[in-house]
Amino acid sequence: MFLQNAIDFLPILLKGAVITIEITACAFVLSSVLGLVLALMKVSRNRALSTFGSTVINLIRGLPIIVQLFYIYFVLPDMGIQLSAFQAGVIGLGIAYSAYQAENFRAGIEAIDHGQIEAAHAIGMRGPLIMRRVVLPQAFRIALPPYGNTLVMLLKDSSVASTITVAEITRAGQLIASSTFQNMTVYTLVALLYLALSLPLMFGVNQLGKQLALRKSR
Amino acid sequence: MIEINAIHKRFYNQEVLKGVSLSVKAGEVVCLIGPSGSGKSTVLRCINGFETYDAGSITIDGVRVDANAKNIHELRMRVGMVFQRFNLFAHRTALENVMEGPVYVRRTPVAQAREQARQLLDKVGLSHRMNAYPSELSGGQQQRVAIARALAMEPEALLFDEPTSALDPELVGEVLNVMRSLARDGMTMVVVTHEMAFAREVADRVCFLHGGTICETGPARDVLTEPQHPRTQEFLRRLLSSSDAHATANPN
C-alpha cells in the first residue's frame, strides 16, 4: 500500500525536489553576493556606510522569513512590481539569508591578523587591493565551514516558499496530501527527500572542514 | 635622506613623543634603543605614516610624510618596513610573499618578479624554502622572507621594528646576519632593537630614547661603551646584567 502510493507520488515530489534545489541554489548565490556587500559595508571605515550596513543587517534579522516573502510576493505588486512566485521566493530567501551570510563573512574578515594588513600597507598596497589579495582569500577559508552550514539551513528553509505557492517539495506534498488524504505516506516521503538532500550536504561540509583543519596544521 | 624635526605626539592624554629630532643620511645605519614605552617604535612608525604626529615634521628626500595624504603609498614603496611579528601573508608561499608587491603594486611582469624574488630569497639564504608556507617556516626563516619581501620593492631605506624580539635566541643570529649584509651593501636602515652587540658592530649611530625624547645620541661605540647620560648608563647596565640579554647579545 505504502509502496504503491509512494510509486504514484514520487514523480510529482521529485519534480518538487528539483524546484527546491533550484530555489536553494539561486537564493544561495544571491544571498552570498548581498551578504558580501553588506559585510564589506559593515567593516568599512566609512561611518555612514558601516551604520547603513549594520542597520540593514539588523532589519533583515529582525523579520521572520515568511513575512519577508509575503511582503515581496503580495505587497510589491501593489507598487507595480510583478514577480513570479519562484522569483519572489529566490529574492525573499536571498535577502533573508544575506544577513546571516554577512555576519559570517564579517567574522572571517575580522579574524585576519591586523599585522598582515599593516605589512600590505608597508609595501604600498591600498585598501581595495589589500581586501582582494590579502583579506578576502583568507576570510573565505575561515568562513567556508559556516558557509556550508548556511547552505544546509537554506535548503530546509526553502520550504517556506511553499507559502507563496512555489511548487517545491513541501508544496507538492501538501497538494497531494490534500487531494488523497495519504498524509503519512506523503509527509514521510517529503521528509525522506529532504534528508536525501541535506545529509550528503552535511557530510560534504564536514569533510571540507576536516580538510581545512588538516591544511591549517600542516 | 630621512629628516625628523621636533615631532610631538600624544595618545589621548599621554604625550609619547616630546620633540624628537633625527636625521638619517643615505647609507647610514641608525639604531634606536631604549626601555619599552620610550617611544622608539612610535618614531619608527611615524616615518612611514603608520602613526600620525601632532607637531613637527618628517620628510623623506624633502617630501613631507603625512599619514592621511594621497602620496603615502608612494612613500611607503620607498621606505620599507620589517615587523617584530614578521606579518607574512599566511595564505601565500615564501616566493609569493616576495612577489606580491612587485606584481600587484608595481605591476612588474610575473616572470620578472619571480626571478627577482628567487634572487632575493637566495640572498637571505632561503632558496631551498621558496615554496614553503609561512606556517612551515621557523621564526627566523619567516623574518628573512619578510626582509626579502620588503627588499623586493627596491626601497631606498628600511625600517626595522624590533626584528628579532619575537625570535627564539638561537634564531636571532641568522636574521642579524642578513641585516649585517644589507648594511654592508649600503642600505639606509633605522633599527629599533635590543641587540646591543649588533648595534655596536653595525650602527653608525645609536639614539637612546627615554620618555619620548632622545636622551643621548652619537657614534655607536661611544654611546654603548661610554654613555654620558645617567639614564643611558642605567639602561645599559640593566640590559647587560639580565642573563637573557647576555645570551642574545652573543648569538653565535
CSV table of C-alpha atoms in Angstrom, one decimal:
chain,number,residue,atom,x,y,z
A,1,MET,CA,0.0,0.0,0.0
A,2,PHE,CA,2.7,2.5,1.1
A,3,LEU,CA,4.9,1.3,-1.7
A,4,GLN,CA,2.1,1.6,-4.4
A,5,ASN,CA,1.3,5.2,-3.2
A,6,ALA,CA,4.9,6.0,-3.0
A,7,ILE,CA,5.5,5.0,-6.6
A,8,ASP,CA,2.5,7.1,-7.6
A,9,PHE,CA,3.5,10.2,-5.7
A,10,LEU,CA,7.2,10.1,-6.2
A,11,PRO,CA,7.4,11.6,-9.7
A,12,ILE,CA,5.5,14.7,-8.5
A,13,LEU,CA,7.6,15.0,-5.4
A,14,LEU,CA,10.8,14.6,-7.4
A,15,LYS,CA,9.7,17.5,-9.6
A,16,GLY,CA,9.2,19.4,-6.4
A,17,ALA,CA,12.7,18.4,-5.3
A,18,VAL,CA,14.2,19.8,-8.5
A,19,ILE,CA,12.5,23.2,-7.7
A,20,THR,CA,13.7,23.0,-4.1
A,21,ILE,CA,17.3,22.6,-5.5
A,22,GLU,CA,16.8,25.4,-7.9
A,23,ILE,CA,15.4,27.9,-5.4
A,24,THR,CA,18.0,27.0,-2.9
A,25,ALA,CA,20.9,27.4,-5.4
A,26,CYS,CA,19.6,30.7,-6.7
A,27,ALA,CA,18.8,32.1,-3.3
A,28,PHE,CA,22.3,31.0,-2.0
A,29,VAL,CA,24.1,32.8,-4.8
A,30,LEU,CA,22.0,35.9,-4.3
A,31,SER,CA,22.5,35.8,-0.5
A,32,SER,CA,26.2,35.3,-0.9
A,33,VAL,CA,26.6,38.4,-3.1
A,34,LEU,CA,24.3,40.6,-1.0
A,35,GLY,CA,26.0,39.2,2.2
A,36,LEU,CA,29.5,40.0,0.9
A,37,VAL,CA,28.4,43.6,0.0
A,38,LEU,CA,26.8,44.0,3.5
A,39,ALA,CA,29.8,42.6,5.2
A,40,LEU,CA,32.2,44.9,3.4
A,41,MET,CA,29.9,47.9,4.3
A,42,LYS,CA,29.9,46.9,7.9
A,43,VAL,CA,33.6,46.6,8.2
A,44,SER,CA,34.2,49.8,6.2
A,45,ARG,CA,35.9,52.6,8.0
A,46,ASN,CA,33.3,55.0,6.5
A,47,ARG,CA,30.9,55.6,9.3
A,48,ALA,CA,27.8,56.2,7.2
A,49,LEU,CA,28.4,53.1,5.2
A,50,SER,CA,29.1,50.9,8.2
A,51,THR,CA,26.0,52.2,10.0
A,52,PHE,CA,23.9,51.6,6.9
A,53,GLY,CA,25.3,48.1,6.6
A,54,SER,CA,24.5,47.1,10.2
A,55,THR,CA,21.1,48.7,10.1
A,56,VAL,CA,20.1,46.7,7.0
A,57,ILE,CA,21.5,43.5,8.6
A,58,ASN,CA,19.5,44.1,11.8
A,59,LEU,CA,16.3,44.9,10.0
A,60,ILE,CA,16.6,41.7,8.0
A,61,ARG,CA,17.5,39.6,11.0
A,62,GLY,CA,14.6,41.1,13.0
A,63,LEU,CA,12.0,39.9,10.5
A,64,PRO,CA,10.6,36.4,10.1
A,65,ILE,CA,11.4,35.0,6.7
A,66,ILE,CA,7.8,34.2,5.9
A,67,VAL,CA,6.9,37.9,6.4
A,68,GLN,CA,9.6,39.0,4.1
A,69,LEU,CA,8.3,36.5,1.5
A,70,PHE,CA,4.7,37.8,1.9
A,71,TYR,CA,5.9,41.3,1.6
A,72,ILE,CA,7.7,40.7,-1.7
A,73,TYR,CA,5.1,38.5,-3.2
A,74,PHE,CA,1.9,40.2,-2.1
A,75,VAL,CA,2.9,43.9,-1.4
A,76,LEU,CA,5.3,44.7,-4.2
A,77,PRO,CA,2.7,44.1,-6.9
A,78,ASP,CA,0.7,47.0,-5.3
A,79,MET,CA,3.7,49.1,-6.1
A,80,GLY,CA,3.8,47.9,-9.7
A,81,ILE,CA,6.5,45.2,-9.3
A,82,GLN,CA,5.2,41.9,-10.5
A,83,LEU,CA,7.2,38.8,-9.6
A,84,SER,CA,6.5,35.2,-10.2
A,85,ALA,CA,6.3,33.0,-7.1
A,86,PHE,CA,9.7,31.5,-7.9
A,87,GLN,CA,11.3,34.9,-8.4
A,88,ALA,CA,9.8,36.2,-5.2
A,89,GLY,CA,11.0,33.1,-3.3
A,90,VAL,CA,14.5,33.5,-4.6
A,91,ILE,CA,14.7,37.2,-3.8
A,92,GLY,CA,13.0,36.8,-0.4
A,93,LEU,CA,15.2,33.9,0.8
A,94,GLY,CA,18.2,35.6,-0.8
A,95,ILE,CA,17.6,38.8,1.2
A,96,ALA,CA,16.7,37.0,4.4
A,97,TYR,CA,19.8,34.9,4.2
A,98,SER,CA,22.1,37.7,3.2
A,99,ALA,CA,22.1,38.9,6.8
A,100,TYR,CA,23.5,35.6,8.1
A,101,GLN,CA,26.0,35.4,5.2
A,102,ALA,CA,27.1,39.0,6.0
A,103,GLU,CA,27.7,38.1,9.7
A,104,ASN,CA,29.6,35.0,8.6
A,105,PHE,CA,31.8,36.9,6.1
A,106,ARG,CA,32.4,39.7,8.6
A,107,ALA,CA,33.6,37.3,11.2
A,108,GLY,CA,36.0,35.8,8.6
A,109,ILE,CA,37.3,39.3,7.6
A,110,GLU,CA,37.8,40.4,11.2
A,111,ALA,CA,39.7,37.2,12.0
A,112,ILE,CA,42.6,38.3,9.8
A,113,ASP,CA,45.6,39.3,11.8
A,114,HIS,CA,45.9,43.1,11.6
A,115,GLY,CA,49.7,42.7,11.2
A,116,GLN,CA,49.2,41.3,7.7
A,117,ILE,CA,47.2,44.3,6.7
A,118,GLU,CA,49.9,46.6,8.0
A,119,ALA,CA,52.5,44.6,6.1
A,120,ALA,CA,50.5,45.0,3.0
A,121,HIS,CA,50.3,48.8,3.5
A,122,ALA,CA,54.1,48.7,4.1
A,123,ILE,CA,54.7,47.5,0.5
A,124,GLY,CA,52.5,50.3,-0.8
A,125,MET,CA,49.2,48.4,-1.2
A,126,ARG,CA,46.0,50.3,-1.0
A,127,GLY,CA,42.7,49.4,0.8
A,128,PRO,CA,40.8,47.7,-2.1
A,129,LEU,CA,43.9,45.7,-3.2
A,130,ILE,CA,44.6,44.6,0.3
A,131,MET,CA,40.9,43.4,0.6
A,132,ARG,CA,41.2,41.5,-2.6
A,133,ARG,CA,44.7,40.0,-2.3
A,134,VAL,CA,45.2,39.6,1.5
A,135,VAL,CA,42.0,39.7,3.5
A,136,LEU,CA,39.3,38.1,1.4
A,137,PRO,CA,41.2,35.0,0.3
A,138,GLN,CA,41.9,34.1,3.9
A,139,ALA,CA,38.5,35.3,5.2
A,140,PHE,CA,36.8,32.9,2.7
A,141,ARG,CA,38.8,30.0,4.0
A,142,ILE,CA,37.8,30.8,7.6
A,143,ALA,CA,34.1,31.4,6.6
A,144,LEU,CA,33.8,28.2,4.5
A,145,PRO,CA,32.6,25.7,7.1
A,146,PRO,CA,29.9,28.0,8.5
A,147,TYR,CA,29.1,28.9,4.8
A,148,GLY,CA,28.3,25.2,4.2
A,149,ASN,CA,26.1,25.1,7.2
A,150,THR,CA,24.2,28.1,5.9
A,151,LEU,CA,23.6,26.2,2.7
A,152,VAL,CA,22.0,23.3,4.6
A,153,MET,CA,19.8,25.7,6.6
A,154,LEU,CA,18.7,27.5,3.5
A,155,LEU,CA,17.8,24.2,1.8
A,156,LYS,CA,15.4,23.4,4.7
A,157,ASP,CA,14.1,27.0,4.9
A,158,SER,CA,13.3,26.9,1.2
A,159,SER,CA,10.2,25.0,2.3
A,160,VAL,CA,8.8,28.4,3.5
A,161,ALA,CA,8.5,29.3,-0.2
A,162,SER,CA,5.6,26.8,-0.3
A,163,THR,CA,3.5,29.5,1.4
A,164,ILE,CA,3.7,31.7,-1.7
A,165,THR,CA,2.8,28.8,-4.0
A,166,VAL,CA,6.3,27.8,-5.2
A,167,ALA,CA,5.8,24.1,-6.1
A,168,GLU,CA,8.8,22.8,-4.2
A,169,ILE,CA,8.8,19.6,-2.2
A,170,THR,CA,6.7,20.8,0.7
A,171,ARG,CA,4.1,22.4,-1.5
A,172,ALA,CA,4.0,19.4,-3.8
A,173,GLY,CA,3.4,17.2,-0.7
A,174,GLN,CA,0.7,19.5,0.6
A,175,LEU,CA,-1.2,19.3,-2.8
A,176,ILE,CA,-1.0,15.5,-3.0
A,177,ALA,CA,-2.0,15.1,0.7
A,178,SER,CA,-5.0,17.4,0.4
A,179,SER,CA,-6.3,15.5,-2.6
A,180,THR,CA,-5.5,11.9,-1.5
A,181,PHE,CA,-5.6,12.2,2.4
A,182,GLN,CA,-2.5,10.0,2.4
A,183,ASN,CA,-0.8,12.2,5.0
A,184,MET,CA,1.5,9.7,6.4
A,185,THR,CA,2.8,8.4,3.1
A,186,VAL,CA,3.2,11.9,1.6
A,187,TYR,CA,4.9,13.6,4.5
A,188,THR,CA,7.2,10.6,5.2
A,189,LEU,CA,8.3,10.8,1.6
A,190,VAL,CA,8.7,14.6,1.9
A,191,ALA,CA,10.9,14.1,5.0
A,192,LEU,CA,12.9,11.4,3.3
A,193,LEU,CA,13.5,13.6,0.3
A,194,TYR,CA,14.8,16.5,2.5
A,195,LEU,CA,17.1,14.1,4.3
A,196,ALA,CA,18.3,12.7,1.0
A,197,LEU,CA,19.4,16.2,0.1
A,198,SER,CA,20.6,17.6,3.4
A,199,LEU,CA,22.6,14.6,4.8
A,200,PRO,CA,25.0,14.4,1.8
A,201,LEU,CA,25.4,18.1,2.0
A,202,MET,CA,26.2,18.0,5.8
A,203,PHE,CA,28.6,15.1,5.1
A,204,GLY,CA,30.3,17.2,2.4
A,205,VAL,CA,30.6,20.3,4.7
A,206,ASN,CA,32.1,18.1,7.4
A,207,GLN,CA,34.7,16.7,5.1
A,208,LEU,CA,35.6,20.1,3.9
A,209,GLY,CA,36.0,21.3,7.5
A,210,LYS,CA,38.3,18.4,8.2
A,211,GLN,CA,40.4,19.1,5.2
A,212,LEU,CA,40.7,22.7,6.0
A,213,ALA,CA,41.8,21.9,9.6
A,214,LEU,CA,44.4,19.5,8.2
A,215,ARG,CA,45.7,22.1,5.8
A,216,LYS,CA,46.0,24.6,8.6
A,217,SER,CA,48.0,22.3,10.9
A,218,ARG,CA,50.3,21.5,8.0
B,1,MET,CA,67.5,61.3,3.5
B,2,ILE,CA,65.1,61.0,6.4
B,3,GLU,CA,64.7,64.2,8.4
B,4,ILE,CA,62.7,64.2,11.6
B,5,ASN,CA,62.3,67.6,13.0
B,6,ALA,CA,61.0,68.1,16.6
B,7,ILE,CA,57.9,65.8,16.3
B,8,HIS,CA,55.4,65.6,19.1
B,9,LYS,CA,52.7,63.0,19.5
B,10,ARG,CA,50.1,62.3,22.1
B,11,PHE,CA,47.9,59.3,22.6
B,12,TYR,CA,44.8,60.7,24.5
B,13,ASN,CA,46.4,62.4,27.5
B,14,GLN,CA,49.7,60.8,27.3
B,15,GLU,CA,52.5,62.6,25.4
B,16,VAL,CA,54.6,59.8,23.9
B,17,LEU,CA,56.9,61.9,21.8
B,18,LYS,CA,58.2,65.2,23.1
B,19,GLY,CA,60.1,66.8,20.3
B,20,VAL,CA,62.2,64.1,18.7
B,21,SER,CA,64.6,65.1,16.0
B,22,LEU,CA,66.7,62.8,14.0
B,23,SER,CA,68.5,63.0,10.7
B,24,VAL,CA,69.4,59.9,8.7
B,25,LYS,CA,71.7,60.2,5.7
B,26,ALA,CA,71.7,57.8,2.8
B,27,GLY,CA,73.6,54.7,3.6
B,28,GLU,CA,73.6,55.3,7.3
B,29,VAL,CA,72.5,52.7,9.9
B,30,VAL,CA,70.9,54.2,12.9
B,31,CYS,CA,69.8,52.1,15.9
B,32,LEU,CA,67.1,53.3,18.3
B,33,ILE,CA,67.4,51.9,21.7
B,34,GLY,CA,65.6,52.5,25.0
B,35,PRO,CA,63.3,51.0,27.5
B,36,SER,CA,59.8,49.9,26.4
B,37,GLY,CA,57.4,52.8,26.3
B,38,SER,CA,60.2,55.2,25.5
B,39,GLY,CA,58.6,56.0,22.1
B,40,LYS,CA,61.2,54.3,19.8
B,41,SER,CA,58.7,52.2,17.9
B,42,THR,CA,56.4,55.2,17.6
B,43,VAL,CA,59.1,57.2,16.0
B,44,LEU,CA,59.7,54.4,13.5
B,45,ARG,CA,56.0,54.1,12.7
B,46,CYS,CA,55.7,57.8,12.1
B,47,ILE,CA,58.4,57.6,9.5
B,48,ASN,CA,56.3,55.6,7.1
B,49,GLY,CA,53.0,57.1,8.1
B,50,PHE,CA,51.6,54.2,10.3
B,51,GLU,CA,51.2,56.8,13.0
B,52,THR,CA,50.3,60.4,12.7
B,53,TYR,CA,52.2,63.1,14.6
B,54,ASP,CA,50.8,66.3,16.1
B,55,ALA,CA,53.6,68.8,15.6
B,56,GLY,CA,57.0,69.0,13.9
B,57,SER,CA,57.8,67.5,10.5
B,58,ILE,CA,59.2,64.4,8.9
B,59,THR,CA,60.5,64.5,5.4
B,60,ILE,CA,61.9,61.8,3.1
B,61,ASP,CA,64.1,63.3,0.4
B,62,GLY,CA,62.3,66.6,1.0
B,63,VAL,CA,58.8,65.0,0.7
B,64,ARG,CA,56.7,65.5,3.8
B,65,VAL,CA,55.3,62.4,5.4
B,66,ASP,CA,51.6,62.7,6.1
B,67,ALA,CA,49.7,59.6,7.1
B,68,ASN,CA,46.5,60.9,5.6
B,69,ALA,CA,47.9,62.2,2.3
B,70,LYS,CA,47.3,60.6,-1.0
B,71,ASN,CA,51.0,60.1,-1.7
B,72,ILE,CA,51.6,58.0,1.5
B,73,HIS,CA,51.5,54.8,-0.6
B,74,GLU,CA,54.3,56.0,-2.9
B,75,LEU,CA,56.3,57.0,0.2
B,76,ARG,CA,55.9,53.5,1.7
B,77,MET,CA,57.2,52.0,-1.5
B,78,ARG,CA,60.4,54.0,-1.0
B,79,VAL,CA,60.7,53.2,2.7
B,80,GLY,CA,60.2,49.5,3.5
B,81,MET,CA,59.3,48.1,6.9
B,82,VAL,CA,60.1,44.9,8.7
B,83,PHE,CA,58.0,44.0,11.7
B,84,GLN,CA,58.6,42.3,15.0
B,85,ARG,CA,56.0,39.6,14.2
B,86,PHE,CA,57.0,39.1,10.6
B,87,ASN,CA,53.4,39.5,9.3
B,88,LEU,CA,53.9,37.3,6.3
B,89,PHE,CA,50.7,36.7,4.2
B,90,ALA,CA,49.7,33.3,5.7
B,91,HIS,CA,48.0,32.0,2.6
B,92,ARG,CA,50.9,32.5,0.2
B,93,THR,CA,54.3,30.8,-0.1
B,94,ALA,CA,57.6,32.5,0.6
B,95,LEU,CA,58.1,33.2,-3.1
B,96,GLU,CA,54.5,34.5,-3.5
B,97,ASN,CA,55.0,36.8,-0.4
B,98,VAL,CA,58.1,38.3,-2.0
B,99,MET,CA,56.4,38.7,-5.4
B,100,GLU,CA,53.2,40.2,-4.1
B,101,GLY,CA,54.4,43.8,-4.0
B,102,PRO,CA,56.2,43.9,-7.3
B,103,VAL,CA,53.4,42.2,-9.2
B,104,TYR,CA,50.4,43.9,-7.7
B,105,VAL,CA,51.7,47.3,-6.7
B,106,ARG,CA,54.5,48.0,-9.2
B,107,ARG,CA,52.9,45.9,-12.0
B,108,THR,CA,56.2,44.1,-12.7
B,109,PRO,CA,55.7,41.2,-15.2
B,110,VAL,CA,55.2,38.0,-13.3
B,111,ALA,CA,58.2,36.2,-14.8
B,112,GLN,CA,60.5,39.1,-14.0
B,113,ALA,CA,59.1,39.4,-10.4
B,114,ARG,CA,59.6,35.7,-9.9
B,115,GLU,CA,63.2,35.8,-11.0
B,116,GLN,CA,63.8,38.8,-8.7
B,117,ALA,CA,62.1,37.0,-5.8
B,118,ARG,CA,64.2,34.0,-6.3
B,119,GLN,CA,67.3,36.1,-6.2
B,120,LEU,CA,66.2,37.9,-3.0
B,121,LEU,CA,65.3,34.6,-1.3
B,122,ASP,CA,68.7,33.3,-2.3
B,123,LYS,CA,70.3,36.4,-0.8
B,124,VAL,CA,68.6,35.8,2.5
B,125,GLY,CA,69.6,32.1,2.4
B,126,LEU,CA,66.2,30.6,1.7
B,127,SER,CA,66.5,29.4,-1.9
B,128,HIS,CA,65.6,25.9,-0.6
B,129,ARG,CA,62.4,27.0,1.1
B,130,MET,CA,60.8,29.1,-1.7
B,131,ASN,CA,57.6,27.1,-1.9
B,132,ALA,CA,57.0,26.7,1.8
B,133,TYR,CA,54.1,28.5,3.5
B,134,PRO,CA,54.8,30.7,6.5
B,135,SER,CA,53.4,28.2,8.9
B,136,GLU,CA,56.1,25.7,7.7
B,137,LEU,CA,58.9,28.1,8.4
B,138,SER,CA,60.8,28.9,11.6
B,139,GLY,CA,60.5,32.4,13.0
B,140,GLY,CA,64.0,33.2,11.8
B,141,GLN,CA,63.1,32.0,8.3
B,142,GLN,CA,59.9,33.9,8.3
B,143,GLN,CA,61.7,37.1,9.2
B,144,ARG,CA,64.2,36.6,6.5
B,145,VAL,CA,61.3,36.2,4.0
B,146,ALA,CA,59.8,39.4,5.4
B,147,ILE,CA,63.1,41.2,4.7
B,148,ALA,CA,63.2,39.8,1.2
B,149,ARG,CA,59.5,41.0,0.7
B,150,ALA,CA,60.5,44.5,1.8
B,151,LEU,CA,63.6,44.5,-0.5
B,152,ALA,CA,61.5,43.4,-3.5
B,153,MET,CA,60.0,46.9,-3.6
B,154,GLU,CA,63.6,48.2,-4.0
B,155,PRO,CA,63.3,50.7,-1.2
B,156,GLU,CA,65.8,53.5,-0.5
B,157,ALA,CA,65.6,52.8,3.2
B,158,LEU,CA,64.4,50.0,5.5
B,159,LEU,CA,62.8,50.4,8.9
B,160,PHE,CA,63.1,47.5,11.4
B,161,ASP,CA,60.8,47.4,14.3
B,162,GLU,CA,62.4,45.0,16.9
B,163,PRO,CA,63.0,42.4,14.1
B,164,THR,CA,64.5,39.8,16.5
B,165,SER,CA,62.4,40.3,19.6
B,166,ALA,CA,59.9,37.6,18.7
B,167,LEU,CA,62.5,35.0,17.9
B,168,ASP,CA,64.0,32.1,19.9
B,169,PRO,CA,67.5,33.1,20.9
B,170,GLU,CA,69.1,30.5,18.6
B,171,LEU,CA,67.3,32.1,15.6
B,172,VAL,CA,68.4,35.7,16.2
B,173,GLY,CA,71.8,35.3,14.6
B,174,GLU,CA,70.5,34.3,11.1
B,175,VAL,CA,68.3,37.4,10.9
B,176,LEU,CA,71.1,39.7,12.2
B,177,ASN,CA,73.5,38.3,9.6
B,178,VAL,CA,71.1,39.2,6.8
B,179,MET,CA,70.8,42.7,8.3
B,180,ARG,CA,74.5,43.0,8.6
B,181,SER,CA,75.0,42.2,4.9
B,182,LEU,CA,72.3,44.8,4.0
B,183,ALA,CA,74.2,47.4,6.0
B,184,ARG,CA,77.4,46.4,4.2
B,185,ASP,CA,75.7,46.9,0.8
B,186,GLY,CA,74.9,50.4,1.8
B,187,MET,CA,71.2,50.2,2.7
B,188,THR,CA,69.9,53.0,4.8
B,189,MET,CA,68.5,51.5,7.9
B,190,VAL,CA,66.7,52.6,11.0
B,191,VAL,CA,66.5,49.8,13.5
B,192,VAL,CA,64.6,49.6,16.8
B,193,THR,CA,66.5,46.9,18.7
B,194,HIS,CA,67.6,45.5,22.0
B,195,GLU,CA,70.6,43.8,20.3
B,196,MET,CA,73.4,45.8,21.7
B,197,ALA,CA,76.1,43.7,20.1
B,198,PHE,CA,74.5,44.3,16.7
B,199,ALA,CA,74.2,48.0,17.3
B,200,ARG,CA,77.8,48.3,18.4
B,201,GLU,CA,79.0,46.4,15.4
B,202,VAL,CA,76.7,47.7,12.6
B,203,ALA,CA,75.2,51.0,13.5
B,204,ASP,CA,76.8,54.3,12.5
B,205,ARG,CA,74.9,56.0,15.2
B,206,VAL,CA,72.8,55.0,18.2
B,207,CYS,CA,70.0,57.1,19.7
B,208,PHE,CA,68.9,56.4,23.3
B,209,LEU,CA,65.2,57.3,23.8
B,210,HIS,CA,63.7,57.8,27.2
B,211,GLY,CA,60.2,59.2,28.0
B,212,GLY,CA,59.6,60.5,24.5
B,213,THR,CA,62.9,62.3,23.9
B,214,ILE,CA,66.3,61.4,22.6
B,215,CYS,CA,68.5,61.5,25.7
B,216,GLU,CA,71.7,60.7,24.1
B,217,THR,CA,72.9,60.2,20.5
B,218,GLY,CA,76.2,59.6,19.0
B,219,PRO,CA,78.5,57.0,17.3
B,220,ALA,CA,77.5,53.5,18.4
B,221,ARG,CA,80.8,52.8,20.2
B,222,ASP,CA,80.7,56.0,22.3
B,223,VAL,CA,77.1,55.7,23.4
B,224,LEU,CA,77.2,52.0,24.1
B,225,THR,CA,80.6,51.8,25.8
B,226,GLU,CA,80.9,55.3,27.4
B,227,PRO,CA,77.4,56.6,27.9
B,228,GLN,CA,77.3,60.1,29.2
B,229,HIS,CA,73.6,60.4,30.3
B,230,PRO,CA,72.8,58.7,33.6
B,231,ARG,CA,69.6,57.2,32.1
B,232,THR,CA,71.6,55.6,29.3
B,233,GLN,CA,74.1,54.2,31.8
B,234,GLU,CA,71.4,52.7,33.9
B,235,PHE,CA,69.6,51.2,30.9
B,236,LEU,CA,72.7,49.6,29.6
B,237,ARG,CA,73.7,48.3,33.0
B,238,ARG,CA,70.3,46.7,33.5
B,239,LEU,CA,70.4,45.2,30.0
B,240,LEU,CA,73.8,43.7,30.5
B,241,SER,CA,73.0,42.3,33.9
B,242,SER,CA,70.0,40.4,32.8
B,243,SER,CA,71.1,36.9,31.6
B,244,ASP,CA,68.6,36.8,28.8
B,245,ALA,CA,70.1,39.9,27.1
B,246,HIS,CA,73.5,38.4,27.6
B,247,ALA,CA,72.5,35.2,25.7
B,248,THR,CA,71.0,37.2,22.8
B,249,ALA,CA,73.8,39.7,22.7
B,250,ASN,CA,76.2,36.9,21.7
B,251,PRO,CA,74.0,34.8,19.3
B,252,ASN,CA,76.9,32.9,17.7
